[in-house]
Amino acid sequence: MSTTVEKISSNKVKLSFDVDAATFDAAMDKAYRKVRNQVNIPGFRKGKAPRKMIENMYGEGVFYDKAFELVFDEVYGPAIDENKVEVVDRPEIEIQQIGAGKNLQFTCEVFVKPDVTLGEYKGVSVKKETTAVTDEQVDEKIEQERAKQATEQSVEDRPVAEGDTVNLDYAGTVDGVAFAGGTAEGQTLKIGSHTFIPGFEEQMVGMSIGEEKDLNVTFPESYHAEELAGKAAVFHVKVNGITETQLPALDDEFAKDISEFDTLEEYRADVRAKLEAQAAERDKNAFTNAVIEKVMENATVEIPEAMIERQIDSMMRDFEYRLASQGLKLADFMKYTGQDEKAFRANYRDQAEKSVKAHLVLEAVEKAESIDATEEQIDAQIAQLAPQTGKSAEELKATLSEADLGYFKADAIRDNAIAFLCDNAKAED
């Protein structure tokens, strides 16, 4: 058997096979033995008819499909491996010659991992932002922590004020007629939360415990119940109770209660340091993404459709897994959102194409710069995953196959390639 490989384009190759007649004849005989039980020949029990009788009745081609399948399975895989062809889709097969006593000749055109033409990738100019943390942001974070420690205290000596939580009964009518969902008892409402119809909460300010009052409001035109949208309504309300939110004093005791620090000043400094670290991480990620985007923009690559579709498949599986963790099914989600599978996949297309291009371009950078990973870096990748498996890094590594270790090595190499691009980029502040 002989095989030749011809490059048709940057992402497609053509493999030509010439299989000797003896090999194909042997495959024809195997095909006969596999197919004969499915053929009825008058005068013979099923599976007992001679090959020649079947060929005389149905023609020699009756065994071609099965024989070709047997030969293809035997020669295609080894040819791909031997010629180091990185296939990304099923081959398009064309048979030039087939028949008993003849060499089997056929070609396979197949999409492969495409060549990438790197443009400028070292020293690309990218804007780098540095985010400053303000005093207001520090105060806001501290206030969020104070809110978590807040308590609700009953109020007896004053009327309802903005920010209070009110326990109330209400009964709503439109044109004097009660409507579904318009009546409730013992409901709680945070005044100023704007969770009720516009104007409702504002009219409750100044009411006292036990007081009853009619509130005149108008449902929004966009209200979810069409029969109420834009309608004027009257709510008869009664205040059952009032509570107010009390925040802890902003002092050293507060700092001791919620942190390991003894003073408010130390706690505030720690809050600032953490916010600055988060901002720096966001800035770093934004810069990294911008560098990769620039390198991708400068590169040229023809991406086979199959690679994009495969990436969409992967992204949909991830989404389906996240839905399942919430007790939802993808089919139900698409039904709720009014989408079919075709439209749903289309939503992922641009993102999938971008992801595939990023992978290919970074892989090209790795090859161009001979980027590798150290054993320590691979171990660091394993250690990062270990907590999710409930094993130590050493225990997890001991269970990994060569293929698994190759996966972690590829991740480490990818990180090194990204670091290389960022280190060589020109940062414009």
Coordinates of C-alpha atoms in Angstrom, one line a residue:
M1 CA 0.0 0.0 0.0
S2 CA 1.2 3.5 -0.7
T3 CA -0.1 6.8 0.7
T4 CA 0.6 10.4 -0.4
V5 CA -0.3 13.6 1.3
E6 CA -1.0 16.8 -0.6
K7 CA -1.7 20.1 1.1
I8 CA -4.6 21.8 -0.6
S9 CA -4.9 24.9 1.5
S10 CA -3.8 26.2 4.9
N11 CA -6.5 24.1 6.6
K12 CA -7.1 21.2 4.3
V13 CA -5.1 18.2 3.0
K14 CA -5.7 15.4 0.5
L15 CA -4.6 11.9 1.3
S16 CA -4.3 9.5 -1.7
F17 CA -4.4 5.7 -1.0
D18 CA -3.3 2.9 -3.3
V19 CA -4.1 -0.5 -1.6
D20 CA -2.8 -3.6 -3.3
A21 CA -5.4 -6.0 -4.8
A22 CA -4.5 -8.9 -2.5
T23 CA -5.5 -6.7 0.6
F24 CA -8.7 -5.6 -1.0
D25 CA -9.6 -9.2 -2.1
A26 CA -9.0 -10.3 1.5
A27 CA -11.4 -7.6 2.7
M28 CA -14.0 -8.7 0.1
D29 CA -13.8 -12.2 1.6
K30 CA -14.3 -10.8 5.1
A31 CA -17.2 -8.7 3.9
Y32 CA -18.8 -11.8 2.3
R33 CA -18.6 -13.6 5.7
K34 CA -20.1 -10.6 7.5
V35 CA -22.9 -10.0 5.0
R36 CA -23.9 -13.5 3.9
N37 CA -26.3 -14.0 6.9
Q38 CA -28.3 -11.0 5.7
V39 CA -28.8 -12.4 2.1
N40 CA -31.6 -14.8 1.0
I41 CA -30.7 -17.0 -2.0
P42 CA -33.3 -19.5 -3.2
G43 CA -32.2 -23.1 -2.5
F44 CA -29.7 -22.1 0.3
R45 CA -30.2 -21.7 4.0
K46 CA -29.5 -18.2 5.3
G47 CA -25.8 -17.7 5.6
K48 CA -24.9 -20.8 3.5
A49 CA -25.0 -19.4 0.0
P50 CA -21.5 -19.3 -1.7
R51 CA -20.0 -15.9 -2.4
K52 CA -20.2 -16.5 -6.2
M53 CA -23.9 -17.2 -6.0
I54 CA -24.6 -14.0 -4.1
E55 CA -22.4 -12.0 -6.5
N56 CA -24.2 -13.6 -9.5
M57 CA -27.5 -12.6 -8.1
Y58 CA -26.8 -9.1 -6.7
G59 CA -23.6 -8.2 -8.6
E60 CA -20.0 -8.1 -7.3
G61 CA -20.6 -4.6 -5.8
V62 CA -22.8 -6.2 -3.1
F63 CA -19.7 -6.5 -0.9
Y64 CA -17.9 -3.3 -2.0
D65 CA -19.3 -1.0 0.8
K66 CA -18.4 -3.4 3.6
A67 CA -15.0 -4.3 2.1
F68 CA -14.1 -0.6 1.6
E69 CA -15.1 0.1 5.2
L70 CA -12.8 -2.7 6.5
V71 CA -9.9 -1.4 4.4
F72 CA -10.5 2.2 5.3
D73 CA -10.5 1.4 9.1
E74 CA -7.2 -0.4 8.6
V75 CA -5.3 2.2 6.6
Y76 CA -6.7 5.7 7.4
G77 CA -5.8 5.9 11.1
P78 CA -2.2 4.8 10.7
A79 CA -1.8 7.1 7.7
I80 CA -3.0 10.1 9.8
D81 CA -0.6 9.2 12.6
E82 CA 2.4 8.4 10.4
N83 CA 2.1 11.7 8.5
K84 CA 1.3 13.7 11.7
V85 CA -2.0 15.1 10.2
E86 CA -4.0 16.8 12.9
V87 CA -7.6 16.1 11.6
V88 CA -10.5 18.3 12.8
D89 CA -13.3 16.9 10.8
R90 CA -14.6 13.8 9.0
P91 CA -12.9 13.1 5.6
E92 CA -14.6 13.6 2.2
I93 CA -14.0 10.3 0.4
E94 CA -13.8 9.7 -3.3
I95 CA -13.1 6.3 -4.8
Q96 CA -11.2 6.2 -8.1
Q97 CA -11.0 2.4 -8.5
I98 CA -12.6 -0.6 -6.7
G99 CA -13.1 -4.2 -7.7
A100 CA -12.0 -7.8 -7.2
G101 CA -8.4 -8.3 -8.4
K102 CA -7.7 -4.6 -8.6
N103 CA -5.9 -2.2 -6.4
L104 CA -8.2 -0.1 -4.3
Q105 CA -7.6 3.6 -5.1
F106 CA -9.3 6.4 -3.2
T107 CA -8.7 9.9 -1.8
C108 CA -9.7 11.6 1.4
E109 CA -9.9 15.4 1.6
V110 CA -10.0 16.4 5.2
F111 CA -9.9 19.7 7.2
V112 CA -6.9 19.9 9.5
K113 CA -5.7 22.2 12.2
P114 CA -4.9 25.3 10.1
D115 CA -1.6 27.1 9.7
V116 CA -1.4 30.4 11.5
T117 CA 0.5 33.3 10.0
L118 CA 1.6 35.4 12.9
G119 CA 1.8 39.1 12.4
E120 CA 3.5 41.4 15.0
Y121 CA 3.3 39.6 18.3
K122 CA 6.3 40.8 20.2
G123 CA 6.2 44.3 21.4
V124 CA 2.6 45.1 20.5
S125 CA 1.4 48.4 22.0
V126 CA -1.5 48.2 24.3
K127 CA -3.1 50.7 26.7
K128 CA -2.7 49.7 30.3
E129 CA -5.0 51.2 32.9
T130 CA -4.2 51.6 36.5
T131 CA -7.3 51.8 38.7
A132 CA -7.0 54.0 41.8
V133 CA -9.1 53.1 44.9
T134 CA -10.8 56.1 46.4
D135 CA -11.8 56.9 49.9
E136 CA -15.4 56.7 48.9
Q137 CA -14.9 53.1 47.7
V138 CA -13.3 52.1 51.0
D139 CA -16.2 53.8 52.9
E140 CA -18.7 52.0 50.8
K141 CA -17.1 48.6 51.4
I142 CA -17.1 49.2 55.2
E143 CA -20.7 50.4 55.1
Q144 CA -21.6 47.1 53.4
E145 CA -20.1 45.3 56.3
R146 CA -21.9 47.5 58.8
A147 CA -25.2 46.7 57.0
K148 CA -24.5 43.0 57.6
Q149 CA -24.3 43.6 61.3
A150 CA -27.4 45.8 61.4
T151 CA -30.3 45.0 63.7
E152 CA -34.0 45.9 63.5
Q153 CA -35.5 47.8 66.5
S154 CA -39.2 48.4 67.1
V155 CA -40.4 52.0 67.0
E156 CA -43.3 53.1 69.2
D157 CA -42.9 56.8 69.6
R158 CA -42.9 58.2 66.1
P159 CA -44.6 57.8 62.7
V160 CA -43.2 56.1 59.6
A161 CA -40.1 57.6 58.2
E162 CA -37.9 57.0 55.1
G163 CA -35.8 53.8 55.6
D164 CA -38.2 52.2 58.1
T165 CA -39.6 48.7 57.7
V166 CA -43.4 48.7 58.1
N167 CA -45.7 45.8 58.8
L168 CA -49.0 46.5 57.1
D169 CA -52.4 45.3 55.9
Y170 CA -53.7 46.5 52.5
A171 CA -56.7 46.0 50.2
G172 CA -56.6 47.4 46.7
T173 CA -59.5 48.3 44.4
V174 CA -59.9 49.6 40.8
D175 CA -63.1 51.5 40.2
G176 CA -64.3 50.2 43.6
V177 CA -63.7 46.5 42.7
A178 CA -61.1 44.3 44.4
F179 CA -58.6 42.6 42.1
A180 CA -56.5 39.5 42.3
G181 CA -53.4 39.9 44.4
G182 CA -54.4 43.3 45.7
T183 CA -55.2 42.2 49.3
A184 CA -52.7 41.0 52.0
E185 CA -52.2 41.1 55.8
G186 CA -49.1 41.2 57.8
Q187 CA -46.9 42.2 54.9
T188 CA -43.5 43.9 55.4
L189 CA -42.3 46.9 53.3
K190 CA -39.1 48.8 53.4
I191 CA -39.9 52.4 52.8
G192 CA -37.7 53.8 50.1
S193 CA -37.1 50.4 48.5
H194 CA -39.5 51.2 45.6
T195 CA -40.8 47.7 45.5
F196 CA -44.4 48.7 45.5
I197 CA -46.3 50.8 42.9
P198 CA -44.9 54.3 42.5
G199 CA -46.4 56.7 45.1
F200 CA -47.4 53.9 47.5
E201 CA -44.4 54.1 49.8
E202 CA -44.1 57.9 49.7
Q203 CA -47.8 58.2 51.0
M204 CA -47.1 56.0 54.0
V205 CA -44.4 58.3 55.4
G206 CA -46.0 60.1 58.4
M207 CA -48.5 57.3 59.3
S208 CA -48.6 56.1 62.9
I209 CA -49.0 52.6 64.3
G210 CA -52.7 51.6 64.1
E211 CA -53.5 54.3 61.6
E212 CA -55.5 53.5 58.5
K213 CA -55.5 55.5 55.2
D214 CA -56.4 55.3 51.5
L215 CA -53.5 55.6 49.1
N216 CA -54.2 56.8 45.5
V217 CA -51.8 55.3 43.0
T218 CA -51.6 54.5 39.3
F219 CA -50.3 51.2 37.9
P220 CA -47.4 51.7 35.4
E221 CA -48.3 51.3 31.7
S222 CA -45.8 48.5 31.6
Y223 CA -47.3 46.6 34.5
H224 CA -47.1 42.8 34.1
A225 CA -50.9 42.3 34.6
E226 CA -52.4 43.8 31.4
E227 CA -55.8 44.3 33.0
L228 CA -54.2 46.6 35.6
A229 CA -51.7 48.4 33.4
G230 CA -52.2 52.2 33.5
K231 CA -55.2 51.9 35.8
A232 CA -55.8 54.2 38.8
A233 CA -56.2 52.3 42.1
V234 CA -57.0 52.9 45.7
F235 CA -55.2 50.9 48.5
H236 CA -56.7 51.0 52.0
V237 CA -53.7 50.4 54.3
K238 CA -53.3 49.9 58.0
V239 CA -49.9 50.2 59.8
N240 CA -49.4 47.3 62.3
G241 CA -45.8 48.0 63.3
I242 CA -42.7 50.0 62.6
T243 CA -39.0 49.0 62.9
E244 CA -35.9 50.9 62.1
T245 CA -32.5 49.7 61.1
Q246 CA -29.7 50.4 63.6
L247 CA -26.1 50.2 62.4
P248 CA -23.3 49.4 64.8
A249 CA -21.1 52.3 65.8
L250 CA -18.1 52.8 63.4
D251 CA -15.3 52.4 66.0
D252 CA -12.6 50.1 67.2
E253 CA -15.2 47.6 68.7
F254 CA -16.8 47.2 65.3
A255 CA -13.4 46.4 63.8
K256 CA -12.7 43.8 66.5
D257 CA -16.1 42.2 66.0
I258 CA -15.8 41.6 62.2
S259 CA -12.0 41.3 61.7
E260 CA -8.7 40.3 63.3
F261 CA -7.7 43.9 63.8
D262 CA -7.9 45.8 67.0
T263 CA -8.5 49.3 65.6
L264 CA -10.8 50.8 63.0
E265 CA -7.7 52.4 61.4
E266 CA -6.0 49.0 60.9
Y267 CA -9.3 47.5 59.5
R268 CA -9.7 50.4 57.1
A269 CA -6.1 50.0 55.8
D270 CA -6.8 46.3 55.3
V271 CA -10.0 47.0 53.3
R272 CA -8.1 49.4 51.1
A273 CA -5.3 46.9 50.6
K274 CA -7.8 44.3 49.5
L275 CA -9.6 46.6 47.2
E276 CA -6.3 47.7 45.6
A277 CA -5.3 44.1 45.1
Q278 CA -8.6 43.3 43.4
A279 CA -8.3 46.4 41.2
A280 CA -4.7 45.5 40.3
E281 CA -5.9 42.0 39.3
R282 CA -8.7 43.4 37.2
D283 CA -6.2 45.8 35.5
K284 CA -3.8 42.9 34.9
N285 CA -6.5 40.7 33.3
A286 CA -7.7 43.6 31.2
F287 CA -4.2 44.2 29.9
T288 CA -3.6 40.5 29.3
N289 CA -6.9 40.3 27.3
A290 CA -6.0 43.4 25.3
V291 CA -2.5 42.0 24.4
I292 CA -4.0 38.7 23.2
E293 CA -6.7 40.6 21.2
K294 CA -4.0 42.6 19.5
V295 CA -1.9 39.6 18.7
M296 CA -5.0 37.8 17.3
E297 CA -5.9 40.9 15.3
N298 CA -2.4 40.8 13.7
A299 CA -2.6 37.1 12.9
T300 CA -4.2 35.4 9.9
V301 CA -5.8 32.0 10.0
E302 CA -8.5 30.1 8.2
I303 CA -10.6 28.3 10.8
P304 CA -12.4 25.2 9.6
E305 CA -16.1 25.3 10.3
A306 CA -15.9 22.0 12.2
M307 CA -13.6 23.5 14.8
I308 CA -16.1 26.3 15.5
E309 CA -19.0 23.9 15.7
R310 CA -17.0 21.7 18.1
Q311 CA -16.3 24.7 20.3
I312 CA -20.0 25.6 20.3
D313 CA -20.8 22.0 21.4
S314 CA -18.4 22.4 24.3
M315 CA -19.8 25.8 25.4
M316 CA -23.3 24.4 25.2
R317 CA -22.3 21.4 27.4
D318 CA -20.9 23.8 29.9
F319 CA -24.0 25.9 30.0
E320 CA -26.2 22.7 30.2
Y321 CA -24.1 21.6 33.2
R322 CA -24.6 24.9 35.0
L323 CA -28.3 24.7 34.3
A324 CA -28.4 21.2 35.7
S325 CA -26.8 22.4 38.9
Q326 CA -29.8 24.7 39.3
G327 CA -32.3 21.9 38.6
L328 CA -33.0 23.1 35.1
K329 CA -32.9 21.4 31.7
L330 CA -31.6 23.1 28.5
A331 CA -34.7 22.2 26.6
D332 CA -36.9 23.9 29.2
F333 CA -34.6 27.0 29.3
M334 CA -34.8 27.3 25.5
K335 CA -38.6 27.0 25.7
Y336 CA -38.8 29.7 28.4
T337 CA -36.6 32.1 26.3
G338 CA -38.4 31.3 23.1
Q339 CA -35.3 29.9 21.3
D340 CA -34.7 26.8 19.2
E341 CA -31.4 25.0 19.2
K342 CA -30.3 26.7 15.9
A343 CA -30.8 30.2 17.4
F344 CA -29.2 29.1 20.6
R345 CA -26.1 27.9 18.9
A346 CA -26.0 31.1 16.8
N347 CA -25.7 33.1 20.0
Y348 CA -22.4 31.3 20.8
R349 CA -20.9 31.5 17.3
D350 CA -18.9 34.7 17.5
Q351 CA -17.6 33.8 21.0
A352 CA -16.7 30.3 19.8
E353 CA -14.8 31.5 16.7
K354 CA -12.9 34.0 18.8
S355 CA -12.0 31.3 21.4
V356 CA -10.7 28.9 18.6
K357 CA -8.6 31.6 17.0
A358 CA -7.1 32.6 20.4
H359 CA -6.1 28.9 21.0
L360 CA -4.6 28.6 17.5
V361 CA -2.7 31.9 17.7
L362 CA -1.3 31.2 21.2
E363 CA -0.3 27.7 20.0
A364 CA 1.6 29.3 17.1
V365 CA 3.4 31.6 19.5
E366 CA 4.4 28.7 21.6
K367 CA 6.0 27.0 18.6
A368 CA 7.6 30.1 17.2
E369 CA 9.3 30.9 20.6
S370 CA 9.8 27.2 21.6
I371 CA 8.0 27.9 24.8
D372 CA 8.0 25.0 27.3
A373 CA 7.0 24.5 31.0
T374 CA 9.1 23.4 34.0
E375 CA 8.2 20.5 36.2
E376 CA 7.5 23.0 39.0
Q377 CA 5.0 24.9 36.8
I378 CA 3.2 21.6 36.0
D379 CA 3.1 20.7 39.7
A380 CA 1.6 24.1 40.4
Q381 CA -1.2 23.5 37.9
I382 CA -1.9 20.2 39.6
A383 CA -1.9 21.8 43.0
Q384 CA -4.4 24.3 41.9
L385 CA -6.9 21.6 41.0
A386 CA -6.2 19.3 43.9
P387 CA -8.5 20.9 46.5
Q388 CA -11.5 20.3 44.2
T389 CA -10.8 16.6 44.2
G390 CA -10.3 16.2 47.9
K391 CA -6.8 14.9 47.4
S392 CA -3.4 16.4 48.1
A393 CA -1.3 17.5 45.1
E394 CA 0.9 14.5 45.5
E395 CA -2.0 12.1 45.7
L396 CA -3.7 13.6 42.6
K397 CA -0.4 13.5 40.6
A398 CA 0.0 9.8 41.4
T399 CA -3.4 9.0 39.8
L400 CA -2.7 10.9 36.6
S401 CA -2.0 9.2 33.3
E402 CA 0.5 10.5 30.7
A403 CA -2.3 12.0 28.8
D404 CA -3.5 13.8 32.0
L405 CA -0.1 15.1 32.7
G406 CA 0.1 16.3 29.1
Y407 CA -3.1 18.3 29.7
F408 CA -1.5 20.1 32.7
K409 CA 1.7 20.7 30.8
A410 CA -0.3 22.3 28.0
D411 CA -2.0 24.6 30.5
A412 CA 1.4 25.6 32.0
I413 CA 2.8 26.2 28.5
R414 CA -0.2 28.3 27.6
D415 CA 0.3 30.4 30.7
N416 CA 4.0 30.9 29.8
A417 CA 3.1 32.0 26.3
I418 CA 0.6 34.6 27.6
A419 CA 3.2 35.8 30.1
F420 CA 5.8 36.0 27.3
L421 CA 3.4 38.2 25.2
C422 CA 2.6 40.5 28.1
D423 CA 6.2 40.8 29.2
N424 CA 7.2 41.9 25.7
A425 CA 4.2 44.2 25.1
K426 CA 4.6 48.0 25.2
A427 CA 2.3 49.2 27.9
E428 CA 0.8 52.7 27.3
D429 CA -0.4 54.1 30.6

